[in-house]
Amino acid sequence: MDFEKEMKRLAEISEKMKAADLPLEESMKLYTEAVELTKKLKDYIDNAKLTIEKLEER
C-alpha cells in the first residue's frame, strides 16, 4: 500500500464531491471508494501504531 498515494486519492475524491453538480450515481461511486480508502488508511495507521508500541516495549 502506498499511503501517500491513497491519501492523495482521498483528497481528490473529497474535492470532486464538493462540486454539487455531480450526478447521483457518480457521487455514490466516489463515496463508496472514499469509504473503502478510509478503512484501508485507518487499518494502516492502526498497524503502524501497534508496531511502534511493540518497539517501544523492548
PDB file of N, H, CA, C and O in Angstrom:
ATOM      1  N   MET A   1       0.845  -1.188   0.000  1.00  0.00           N
ATOM      2  CA  MET A   1       0.000   0.000   0.000  1.00  0.00           C
ATOM      3  C   MET A   1       0.883   1.243   0.000  1.00  0.00           C
ATOM      4  O   MET A   1       1.844   1.333   0.764  1.00  0.00           O
ATOM      5  N   ASP A   2       0.560   2.168  -0.836  1.00  0.00           N
ATOM      6  H   ASP A   2      -0.221   2.095  -1.457  1.00  0.00           H
ATOM      7  CA  ASP A   2       1.265   3.444  -0.880  1.00  0.00           C
ATOM      8  C   ASP A   2       0.398   4.463  -0.140  1.00  0.00           C
ATOM      9  O   ASP A   2      -0.528   5.036  -0.714  1.00  0.00           O
ATOM     10  N   PHE A   3       0.708   4.681   1.134  1.00  0.00           N
ATOM     11  H   PHE A   3       1.460   4.216   1.600  1.00  0.00           H
ATOM     12  CA  PHE A   3      -0.112   5.524   2.000  1.00  0.00           C
ATOM     13  C   PHE A   3      -0.333   6.909   1.403  1.00  0.00           C
ATOM     14  O   PHE A   3      -1.463   7.395   1.351  1.00  0.00           O
ATOM     15  N   GLU A   4       0.732   7.535   0.959  1.00  0.00           N
ATOM     16  H   GLU A   4       1.650   7.140   1.002  1.00  0.00           H
ATOM     17  CA  GLU A   4       0.619   8.892   0.425  1.00  0.00           C
ATOM     18  C   GLU A   4      -0.255   8.940  -0.829  1.00  0.00           C
ATOM     19  O   GLU A   4      -1.037   9.871  -1.018  1.00  0.00           O
ATOM     20  N   LYS A   5      -0.113   7.938  -1.670  1.00  0.00           N
ATOM     21  H   LYS A   5       0.522   7.181  -1.516  1.00  0.00           H
ATOM     22  CA  LYS A   5      -0.918   7.869  -2.891  1.00  0.00           C
ATOM     23  C   LYS A   5      -2.405   7.722  -2.546  1.00  0.00           C
ATOM     24  O   LYS A   5      -3.260   8.370  -3.149  1.00  0.00           O
ATOM     25  N   GLU A   6      -2.693   6.868  -1.577  1.00  0.00           N
ATOM     26  H   GLU A   6      -1.998   6.342  -1.087  1.00  0.00           H
ATOM     27  CA  GLU A   6      -4.079   6.648  -1.158  1.00  0.00           C
ATOM     28  C   GLU A   6      -4.656   7.914  -0.516  1.00  0.00           C
ATOM     29  O   GLU A   6      -5.824   8.235  -0.736  1.00  0.00           O
ATOM     30  N   MET A   7      -3.854   8.635   0.272  1.00  0.00           N
ATOM     31  H   MET A   7      -2.905   8.375   0.451  1.00  0.00           H
ATOM     32  CA  MET A   7      -4.311   9.887   0.880  1.00  0.00           C
ATOM     33  C   MET A   7      -4.604  10.935  -0.194  1.00  0.00           C
ATOM     34  O   MET A   7      -5.580  11.680  -0.102  1.00  0.00           O
ATOM     35  N   LYS A   8      -3.745  10.980  -1.210  1.00  0.00           N
ATOM     36  H   LYS A   8      -2.952  10.375  -1.285  1.00  0.00           H
ATOM     37  CA  LYS A   8      -3.946  11.919  -2.304  1.00  0.00           C
ATOM     38  C   LYS A   8      -5.258  11.608  -3.032  1.00  0.00           C
ATOM     39  O   LYS A   8      -6.027  12.514  -3.354  1.00  0.00           O
ATOM     40  N   ARG A   9      -5.501  10.335  -3.284  1.00  0.00           N
ATOM     41  H   ARG A   9      -4.876   9.599  -3.023  1.00  0.00           H
ATOM     42  CA  ARG A   9      -6.743   9.934  -3.962  1.00  0.00           C
ATOM     43  C   ARG A   9      -7.956  10.323  -3.113  1.00  0.00           C
ATOM     44  O   ARG A   9      -8.960  10.791  -3.651  1.00  0.00           O
ATOM     45  N   LEU A  10      -7.873  10.136  -1.802  1.00  0.00           N
ATOM     46  H   LEU A  10      -7.057   9.756  -1.365  1.00  0.00           H
ATOM     47  CA  LEU A  10      -8.969  10.503  -0.919  1.00  0.00           C
ATOM     48  C   LEU A  10      -9.230  12.008  -0.987  1.00  0.00           C
ATOM     49  O   LEU A  10     -10.383  12.441  -0.998  1.00  0.00           O
ATOM     50  N   ALA A  11      -8.174  12.794  -1.032  1.00  0.00           N
ATOM     51  H   ALA A  11      -7.238  12.442  -1.023  1.00  0.00           H
ATOM     52  CA  ALA A  11      -8.319  14.249  -1.157  1.00  0.00           C
ATOM     53  C   ALA A  11      -8.961  14.616  -2.497  1.00  0.00           C
ATOM     54  O   ALA A  11      -9.797  15.517  -2.560  1.00  0.00           O
ATOM     55  N   GLU A  12      -8.571  13.922  -3.561  1.00  0.00           N
ATOM     56  H   GLU A  12      -7.891  13.190  -3.510  1.00  0.00           H
ATOM     57  CA  GLU A  12      -9.165  14.165  -4.878  1.00  0.00           C
ATOM     58  C   GLU A  12     -10.665  13.878  -4.862  1.00  0.00           C
ATOM     59  O   GLU A  12     -11.462  14.643  -5.405  1.00  0.00           O
ATOM     60  N   ILE A  13     -11.029  12.778  -4.240  1.00  0.00           N
ATOM     61  H   ILE A  13     -10.381  12.157  -3.799  1.00  0.00           H
ATOM     62  CA  ILE A  13     -12.445  12.413  -4.149  1.00  0.00           C
ATOM     63  C   ILE A  13     -13.204  13.478  -3.377  1.00  0.00           C
ATOM     64  O   ILE A  13     -14.300  13.878  -3.770  1.00  0.00           O
ATOM     65  N   SER A  14     -12.629  13.928  -2.297  1.00  0.00           N
ATOM     66  H   SER A  14     -11.738  13.603  -1.978  1.00  0.00           H
ATOM     67  CA  SER A  14     -13.260  14.964  -1.479  1.00  0.00           C
ATOM     68  C   SER A  14     -13.524  16.223  -2.290  1.00  0.00           C
ATOM     69  O   SER A  14     -14.606  16.805  -2.213  1.00  0.00           O
ATOM     70  N   GLU A  15     -12.542  16.633  -3.058  1.00  0.00           N
ATOM     71  H   GLU A  15     -11.664  16.159  -3.120  1.00  0.00           H
ATOM     72  CA  GLU A  15     -12.704  17.827  -3.891  1.00  0.00           C
ATOM     73  C   GLU A  15     -13.792  17.634  -4.946  1.00  0.00           C
ATOM     74  O   GLU A  15     -14.589  18.538  -5.195  1.00  0.00           O
ATOM     75  N   LYS A  16     -13.822  16.458  -5.561  1.00  0.00           N
ATOM     76  H   LYS A  16     -13.175  15.723  -5.358  1.00  0.00           H
ATOM     77  CA  LYS A  16     -14.841  16.182  -6.579  1.00  0.00           C
ATOM     78  C   LYS A  16     -16.238  16.198  -5.968  1.00  0.00           C
ATOM     79  O   LYS A  16     -17.187  16.686  -6.581  1.00  0.00           O
ATOM     80  N   MET A  17     -16.357  15.657  -4.750  1.00  0.00           N
ATOM     81  H   MET A  17     -15.586  15.261  -4.252  1.00  0.00           H
ATOM     82  CA  MET A  17     -17.674  15.566  -4.121  1.00  0.00           C
ATOM     83  C   MET A  17     -18.172  16.927  -3.635  1.00  0.00           C
ATOM     84  O   MET A  17     -19.371  17.105  -3.421  1.00  0.00           O
ATOM     85  N   LYS A  18     -17.281  17.869  -3.462  1.00  0.00           N
ATOM     86  H   LYS A  18     -16.307  17.724  -3.635  1.00  0.00           H
ATOM     87  CA  LYS A  18     -17.698  19.217  -3.074  1.00  0.00           C
ATOM     88  C   LYS A  18     -18.439  19.913  -4.205  1.00  0.00           C
ATOM     89  O   LYS A  18     -19.239  20.818  -3.967  1.00  0.00           O
ATOM     90  N   ALA A  19     -18.175  19.494  -5.424  1.00  0.00           N
ATOM     91  H   ALA A  19     -17.525  18.759  -5.617  1.00  0.00           H
ATOM     92  CA  ALA A  19     -18.872  20.051  -6.577  1.00  0.00           C
ATOM     93  C   ALA A  19     -20.293  19.500  -6.579  1.00  0.00           C
ATOM     94  O   ALA A  19     -20.492  18.298  -6.755  1.00  0.00           O
ATOM     95  N   ALA A  20     -21.244  20.335  -6.393  1.00  0.00           N
ATOM     96  H   ALA A  20     -21.083  21.312  -6.250  1.00  0.00           H
ATOM     97  CA  ALA A  20     -22.639  19.904  -6.244  1.00  0.00           C
ATOM     98  C   ALA A  20     -23.271  19.435  -7.557  1.00  0.00           C
ATOM     99  O   ALA A  20     -24.412  18.972  -7.563  1.00  0.00           O
ATOM    100  N   ASP A  21     -22.555  19.549  -8.644  1.00  0.00           N
ATOM    101  H   ASP A  21     -21.629  19.926  -8.640  1.00  0.00           H
ATOM    102  CA  ASP A  21     -23.153  19.204  -9.935  1.00  0.00           C
ATOM    103  C   ASP A  21     -22.899  17.764 -10.375  1.00  0.00           C
ATOM    104  O   ASP A  21     -23.142  17.421 -11.533  1.00  0.00           O
ATOM    105  N   LEU A  22     -22.419  16.927  -9.474  1.00  0.00           N
ATOM    106  H   LEU A  22     -22.223  17.206  -8.534  1.00  0.00           H
ATOM    107  CA  LEU A  22     -22.179  15.522  -9.826  1.00  0.00           C
ATOM    108  C   LEU A  22     -23.496  14.761  -9.882  1.00  0.00           C
ATOM    109  O   LEU A  22     -24.373  14.973  -9.045  1.00  0.00           O
ATOM    110  N   PRO A  23     -23.637  13.883 -10.854  1.00  0.00           N
ATOM    111  CA  PRO A  23     -24.814  13.008 -10.873  1.00  0.00           C
ATOM    112  C   PRO A  23     -24.791  12.086  -9.647  1.00  0.00           C
ATOM    113  O   PRO A  23     -23.725  11.758  -9.126  1.00  0.00           O
ATOM    114  N   LEU A  24     -25.961  11.681  -9.202  1.00  0.00           N
ATOM    115  H   LEU A  24     -26.828  11.948  -9.624  1.00  0.00           H
ATOM    116  CA  LEU A  24     -26.075  10.839  -8.012  1.00  0.00           C
ATOM    117  C   LEU A  24     -25.253   9.566  -8.141  1.00  0.00           C
ATOM    118  O   LEU A  24     -24.573   9.171  -7.193  1.00  0.00           O
ATOM    119  N   GLU A  25     -25.305   8.926  -9.286  1.00  0.00           N
ATOM    120  H   GLU A  25     -25.858   9.247 -10.055  1.00  0.00           H
ATOM    121  CA  GLU A  25     -24.563   7.673  -9.485  1.00  0.00           C
ATOM    122  C   GLU A  25     -23.062   7.879  -9.293  1.00  0.00           C
ATOM    123  O   GLU A  25     -22.394   7.061  -8.661  1.00  0.00           O
ATOM    124  N   GLU A  26     -22.539   8.971  -9.841  1.00  0.00           N
ATOM    125  H   GLU A  26     -23.082   9.635 -10.354  1.00  0.00           H
ATOM    126  CA  GLU A  26     -21.115   9.273  -9.690  1.00  0.00           C
ATOM    127  C   GLU A  26     -20.779   9.594  -8.236  1.00  0.00           C
ATOM    128  O   GLU A  26     -19.735   9.182  -7.731  1.00  0.00           O
ATOM    129  N   SER A  27     -21.659  10.324  -7.570  1.00  0.00           N
ATOM    130  H   SER A  27     -22.507  10.659  -7.981  1.00  0.00           H
ATOM    131  CA  SER A  27     -21.451  10.648  -6.155  1.00  0.00           C
ATOM    132  C   SER A  27     -21.391   9.382  -5.311  1.00  0.00           C
ATOM    133  O   SER A  27     -20.535   9.251  -4.436  1.00  0.00           O
ATOM    134  N   MET A  28     -22.295   8.460  -5.575  1.00  0.00           N
ATOM    135  H   MET A  28     -22.990   8.567  -6.286  1.00  0.00           H
ATOM    136  CA  MET A  28     -22.331   7.207  -4.818  1.00  0.00           C
ATOM    137  C   MET A  28     -21.067   6.380  -5.070  1.00  0.00           C
ATOM    138  O   MET A  28     -20.523   5.765  -4.153  1.00  0.00           O
ATOM    139  N   LYS A  29     -20.621   6.374  -6.300  1.00  0.00           N
ATOM    140  H   LYS A  29     -21.063   6.873  -7.045  1.00  0.00           H
ATOM    141  CA  LYS A  29     -19.413   5.640  -6.662  1.00  0.00           C
ATOM    142  C   LYS A  29     -18.195   6.219  -5.913  1.00  0.00           C
ATOM    143  O   LYS A  29     -17.385   5.482  -5.352  1.00  0.00           O
ATOM    144  N   LEU A  30     -18.094   7.544  -5.923  1.00  0.00           N
ATOM    145  H   LEU A  30     -18.752   8.143  -6.380  1.00  0.00           H
ATOM    146  CA  LEU A  30     -16.987   8.206  -5.235  1.00  0.00           C
ATOM    147  C   LEU A  30     -17.078   8.002  -3.726  1.00  0.00           C
ATOM    148  O   LEU A  30     -16.065   7.783  -3.063  1.00  0.00           O
ATOM    149  N   TYR A  31     -18.286   8.075  -3.189  1.00  0.00           N
ATOM    150  H   TYR A  31     -19.110   8.253  -3.727  1.00  0.00           H
ATOM    151  CA  TYR A  31     -18.483   7.873  -1.758  1.00  0.00           C
ATOM    152  C   TYR A  31     -18.043   6.470  -1.341  1.00  0.00           C
ATOM    153  O   TYR A  31     -17.364   6.296  -0.329  1.00  0.00           O
ATOM    154  N   THR A  32     -18.434   5.487  -2.125  1.00  0.00           N
ATOM    155  H   THR A  32     -18.986   5.628  -2.947  1.00  0.00           H
ATOM    156  CA  THR A  32     -18.050   4.101  -1.838  1.00  0.00           C
ATOM    157  C   THR A  32     -16.531   3.946  -1.859  1.00  0.00           C
ATOM    158  O   THR A  32     -15.954   3.303  -0.982  1.00  0.00           O
ATOM    159  N   GLU A  33     -15.894   4.534  -2.856  1.00  0.00           N
ATOM    160  H   GLU A  33     -16.363   5.057  -3.568  1.00  0.00           H
ATOM    161  CA  GLU A  33     -14.439   4.466  -2.938  1.00  0.00           C
ATOM    162  C   GLU A  33     -13.801   5.161  -1.732  1.00  0.00           C
ATOM    163  O   GLU A  33     -12.816   4.670  -1.179  1.00  0.00           O
ATOM    164  N   ALA A  34     -14.358   6.296  -1.328  1.00  0.00           N
ATOM    165  H   ALA A  34     -15.158   6.695  -1.777  1.00  0.00           H
ATOM    166  CA  ALA A  34     -13.823   7.031  -0.183  1.00  0.00           C
ATOM    167  C   ALA A  34     -13.941   6.231   1.107  1.00  0.00           C
ATOM    168  O   ALA A  34     -13.021   6.228   1.924  1.00  0.00           O
ATOM    169  N   VAL A  35     -15.056   5.559   1.290  1.00  0.00           N
ATOM    170  H   VAL A  35     -15.804   5.561   0.625  1.00  0.00           H
ATOM    171  CA  VAL A  35     -15.249   4.734   2.492  1.00  0.00           C
ATOM    172  C   VAL A  35     -14.228   3.599   2.513  1.00  0.00           C
ATOM    173  O   VAL A  35     -13.630   3.325   3.553  1.00  0.00           O
ATOM    174  N   GLU A  36     -14.029   2.949   1.389  1.00  0.00           N
ATOM    175  H   GLU A  36     -14.515   3.172   0.544  1.00  0.00           H
ATOM    176  CA  GLU A  36     -13.062   1.853   1.309  1.00  0.00           C
ATOM    177  C   GLU A  36     -11.637   2.350   1.569  1.00  0.00           C
ATOM    178  O   GLU A  36     -10.871   1.708   2.286  1.00  0.00           O
ATOM    179  N   LEU A  37     -11.294   3.488   0.986  1.00  0.00           N
ATOM    180  H   LEU A  37     -11.917   4.010   0.403  1.00  0.00           H
ATOM    181  CA  LEU A  37      -9.967   4.062   1.211  1.00  0.00           C
ATOM    182  C   LEU A  37      -9.771   4.430   2.674  1.00  0.00           C
ATOM    183  O   LEU A  37      -8.712   4.182   3.251  1.00  0.00           O
ATOM    184  N   THR A  38     -10.797   5.021   3.267  1.00  0.00           N
ATOM    185  H   THR A  38     -11.657   5.222   2.799  1.00  0.00           H
ATOM    186  CA  THR A  38     -10.717   5.423   4.670  1.00  0.00           C
ATOM    187  C   THR A  38     -10.465   4.215   5.570  1.00  0.00           C
ATOM    188  O   THR A  38      -9.654   4.282   6.493  1.00  0.00           O
ATOM    189  N   LYS A  39     -11.158   3.123   5.301  1.00  0.00           N
ATOM    190  H   LYS A  39     -11.817   3.069   4.551  1.00  0.00           H
ATOM    191  CA  LYS A  39     -10.950   1.899   6.091  1.00  0.00           C
ATOM    192  C   LYS A  39      -9.522   1.387   5.928  1.00  0.00           C
ATOM    193  O   LYS A  39      -8.877   1.021   6.910  1.00  0.00           O
ATOM    194  N   LYS A  40      -9.025   1.359   4.687  1.00  0.00           N
ATOM    195  H   LYS A  40      -9.548   1.657   3.888  1.00  0.00           H
ATOM    196  CA  LYS A  40      -7.665   0.887   4.435  1.00  0.00           C
ATOM    197  C   LYS A  40      -6.633   1.769   5.145  1.00  0.00           C
ATOM    198  O   LYS A  40      -5.686   1.270   5.752  1.00  0.00           O
ATOM    199  N   LEU A  41      -6.832   3.073   5.058  1.00  0.00           N
ATOM    200  H   LEU A  41      -7.601   3.479   4.565  1.00  0.00           H
ATOM    201  CA  LEU A  41      -5.894   4.005   5.680  1.00  0.00           C
ATOM    202  C   LEU A  41      -5.935   3.882   7.202  1.00  0.00           C
ATOM    203  O   LEU A  41      -4.894   3.937   7.857  1.00  0.00           O
ATOM    204  N   LYS A  42      -7.126   3.716   7.767  1.00  0.00           N
ATOM    205  H   LYS A  42      -7.972   3.671   7.235  1.00  0.00           H
ATOM    206  CA  LYS A  42      -7.248   3.545   9.213  1.00  0.00           C
ATOM    207  C   LYS A  42      -6.539   2.268   9.658  1.00  0.00           C
ATOM    208  O   LYS A  42      -5.825   2.270  10.660  1.00  0.00           O
ATOM    209  N   ASP A  43      -6.732   1.191   8.923  1.00  0.00           N
ATOM    210  H   ASP A  43      -7.313   1.189   8.108  1.00  0.00           H
ATOM    211  CA  ASP A  43      -6.059  -0.066   9.245  1.00  0.00           C
ATOM    212  C   ASP A  43      -4.539   0.100   9.183  1.00  0.00           C
ATOM    213  O   ASP A  43      -3.815  -0.409  10.039  1.00  0.00           O
ATOM    214  N   TYR A  44      -4.074   0.802   8.181  1.00  0.00           N
ATOM    215  H   TYR A  44      -4.662   1.216   7.486  1.00  0.00           H
ATOM    216  CA  TYR A  44      -2.634   1.037   8.031  1.00  0.00           C
ATOM    217  C   TYR A  44      -2.098   1.813   9.238  1.00  0.00           C
ATOM    218  O   TYR A  44      -1.058   1.462   9.795  1.00  0.00           O
ATOM    219  N   ILE A  45      -2.808   2.859   9.632  1.00  0.00           N
ATOM    220  H   ILE A  45      -3.653   3.144   9.180  1.00  0.00           H
ATOM    221  CA  ILE A  45      -2.381   3.662  10.783  1.00  0.00           C
ATOM    222  C   ILE A  45      -2.441   2.842  12.069  1.00  0.00           C
ATOM    223  O   ILE A  45      -1.530   2.911  12.894  1.00  0.00           O
ATOM    224  N   ASP A  46      -3.501   2.073  12.239  1.00  0.00           N
ATOM    225  H   ASP A  46      -4.241   2.016  11.569  1.00  0.00           H
ATOM    226  CA  ASP A  46      -3.613   1.225  13.429  1.00  0.00           C
ATOM    227  C   ASP A  46      -2.451   0.234  13.515  1.00  0.00           C
ATOM    228  O   ASP A  46      -1.882   0.030  14.588  1.00  0.00           O
ATOM    229  N   ASN A  47      -2.103  -0.378  12.385  1.00  0.00           N
ATOM    230  H   ASN A  47      -2.566  -0.213  11.514  1.00  0.00           H
ATOM    231  CA  ASN A  47      -0.980  -1.322  12.363  1.00  0.00           C
ATOM    232  C   ASN A  47       0.344  -0.622  12.657  1.00  0.00           C
ATOM    233  O   ASN A  47       1.204  -1.169  13.347  1.00  0.00           O
ATOM    234  N   ALA A  48       0.498   0.571  12.138  1.00  0.00           N
ATOM    235  H   ALA A  48      -0.201   1.016  11.578  1.00  0.00           H
ATOM    236  CA  ALA A  48       1.719   1.337  12.404  1.00  0.00           C
ATOM    237  C   ALA A  48       1.826   1.662  13.895  1.00  0.00           C
ATOM    238  O   ALA A  48       2.908   1.565  14.476  1.00  0.00           O
ATOM    239  N   LYS A  49       0.718   2.042  14.509  1.00  0.00           N
ATOM    240  H   LYS A  49      -0.161   2.121  14.037  1.00  0.00           H
ATOM    241  CA  LYS A  49       0.707   2.328  15.951  1.00  0.00           C
ATOM    242  C   LYS A  49       1.102   1.090  16.755  1.00  0.00           C
ATOM    243  O   LYS A  49       1.900   1.173  17.689  1.00  0.00           O
ATOM    244  N   LEU A  50       0.539  -0.054  16.382  1.00  0.00           N
ATOM    245  H   LEU A  50      -0.109  -0.122  15.624  1.00  0.00           H
ATOM    246  CA  LEU A  50       0.868  -1.301  17.083  1.00  0.00           C
ATOM    247  C   LEU A  50       2.352  -1.629  16.955  1.00  0.00           C
ATOM    248  O   LEU A  50       2.990  -2.041  17.923  1.00  0.00           O
ATOM    249  N   THR A  51       2.885  -1.448  15.777  1.00  0.00           N
ATOM    250  H   THR A  51       2.366  -1.114  14.991  1.00  0.00           H
ATOM    251  CA  THR A  51       4.302  -1.705  15.553  1.00  0.00           C
ATOM    252  C   THR A  51       5.152  -0.794  16.435  1.00  0.00           C
ATOM    253  O   THR A  51       6.116  -1.248  17.052  1.00  0.00           O
ATOM    254  N   ILE A  52       4.806   0.464  16.496  1.00  0.00           N
ATOM    255  H   ILE A  52       4.024   0.833  15.995  1.00  0.00           H
ATOM    256  CA  ILE A  52       5.561   1.413  17.315  1.00  0.00           C
ATOM    257  C   ILE A  52       5.446   1.049  18.795  1.00  0.00           C
ATOM    258  O   ILE A  52       6.442   1.078  19.518  1.00  0.00           O
ATOM    259  N   GLU A  53       4.250   0.708  19.247  1.00  0.00           N
ATOM    260  H   GLU A  53       3.441   0.684  18.660  1.00  0.00           H
ATOM    261  CA  GLU A  53       4.069   0.309  20.643  1.00  0.00           C
ATOM    262  C   GLU A  53       4.904  -0.912  20.992  1.00  0.00           C
ATOM    263  O   GLU A  53       5.504  -0.971  22.066  1.00  0.00           O
ATOM    264  N   LYS A  54       4.944  -1.888  20.088  1.00  0.00           N
ATOM    265  H   LYS A  54       4.456  -1.840  19.217  1.00  0.00           H
ATOM    266  CA  LYS A  54       5.742  -3.090  20.330  1.00  0.00           C
ATOM    267  C   LYS A  54       7.230  -2.746  20.401  1.00  0.00           C
ATOM    268  O   LYS A  54       7.958  -3.269  21.245  1.00  0.00           O
ATOM    269  N   LEU A  55       7.670  -1.867  19.512  1.00  0.00           N
ATOM    270  H   LEU A  55       7.079  -1.442  18.826  1.00  0.00           H
ATOM    271  CA  LEU A  55       9.081  -1.466  19.522  1.00  0.00           C
ATOM    272  C   LEU A  55       9.438  -0.705  20.788  1.00  0.00           C
ATOM    273  O   LEU A  55      10.542  -0.857  21.310  1.00  0.00           O
ATOM    274  N   GLU A  56       8.529   0.103  21.282  1.00  0.00           N
ATOM    275  H   GLU A  56       7.631   0.227  20.858  1.00  0.00           H
ATOM    276  CA  GLU A  56       8.784   0.878  22.487  1.00  0.00           C
ATOM    277  C   GLU A  56       8.815  -0.001  23.739  1.00  0.00           C
ATOM    278  O   GLU A  56       9.424   0.379  24.739  1.00  0.00           O
ATOM    279  N   GLU A  57       8.180  -1.150  23.699  1.00  0.00           N
ATOM    280  H   GLU A  57       7.685  -1.458  22.887  1.00  0.00           H
ATOM    281  CA  GLU A  57       8.164  -2.070  24.839  1.00  0.00           C
ATOM    282  C   GLU A  57       9.519  -2.739  25.038  1.00  0.00           C
ATOM    283  O   GLU A  57       9.829  -3.192  26.140  1.00  0.00           O
ATOM    284  N   ARG A  58      10.312  -2.804  24.006  1.00  0.00           N
ATOM    285  H   ARG A  58      10.060  -2.436  23.111  1.00  0.00           H
ATOM    286  CA  ARG A  58      11.590  -3.514  24.081  1.00  0.00           C
ATOM    287  C   ARG A  58      12.588  -2.774  24.892  1.00  0.00           C
ATOM    288  O   ARG A  58      13.718  -3.237  25.054  1.00  0.00           O
TER     289      ARG A  58
END
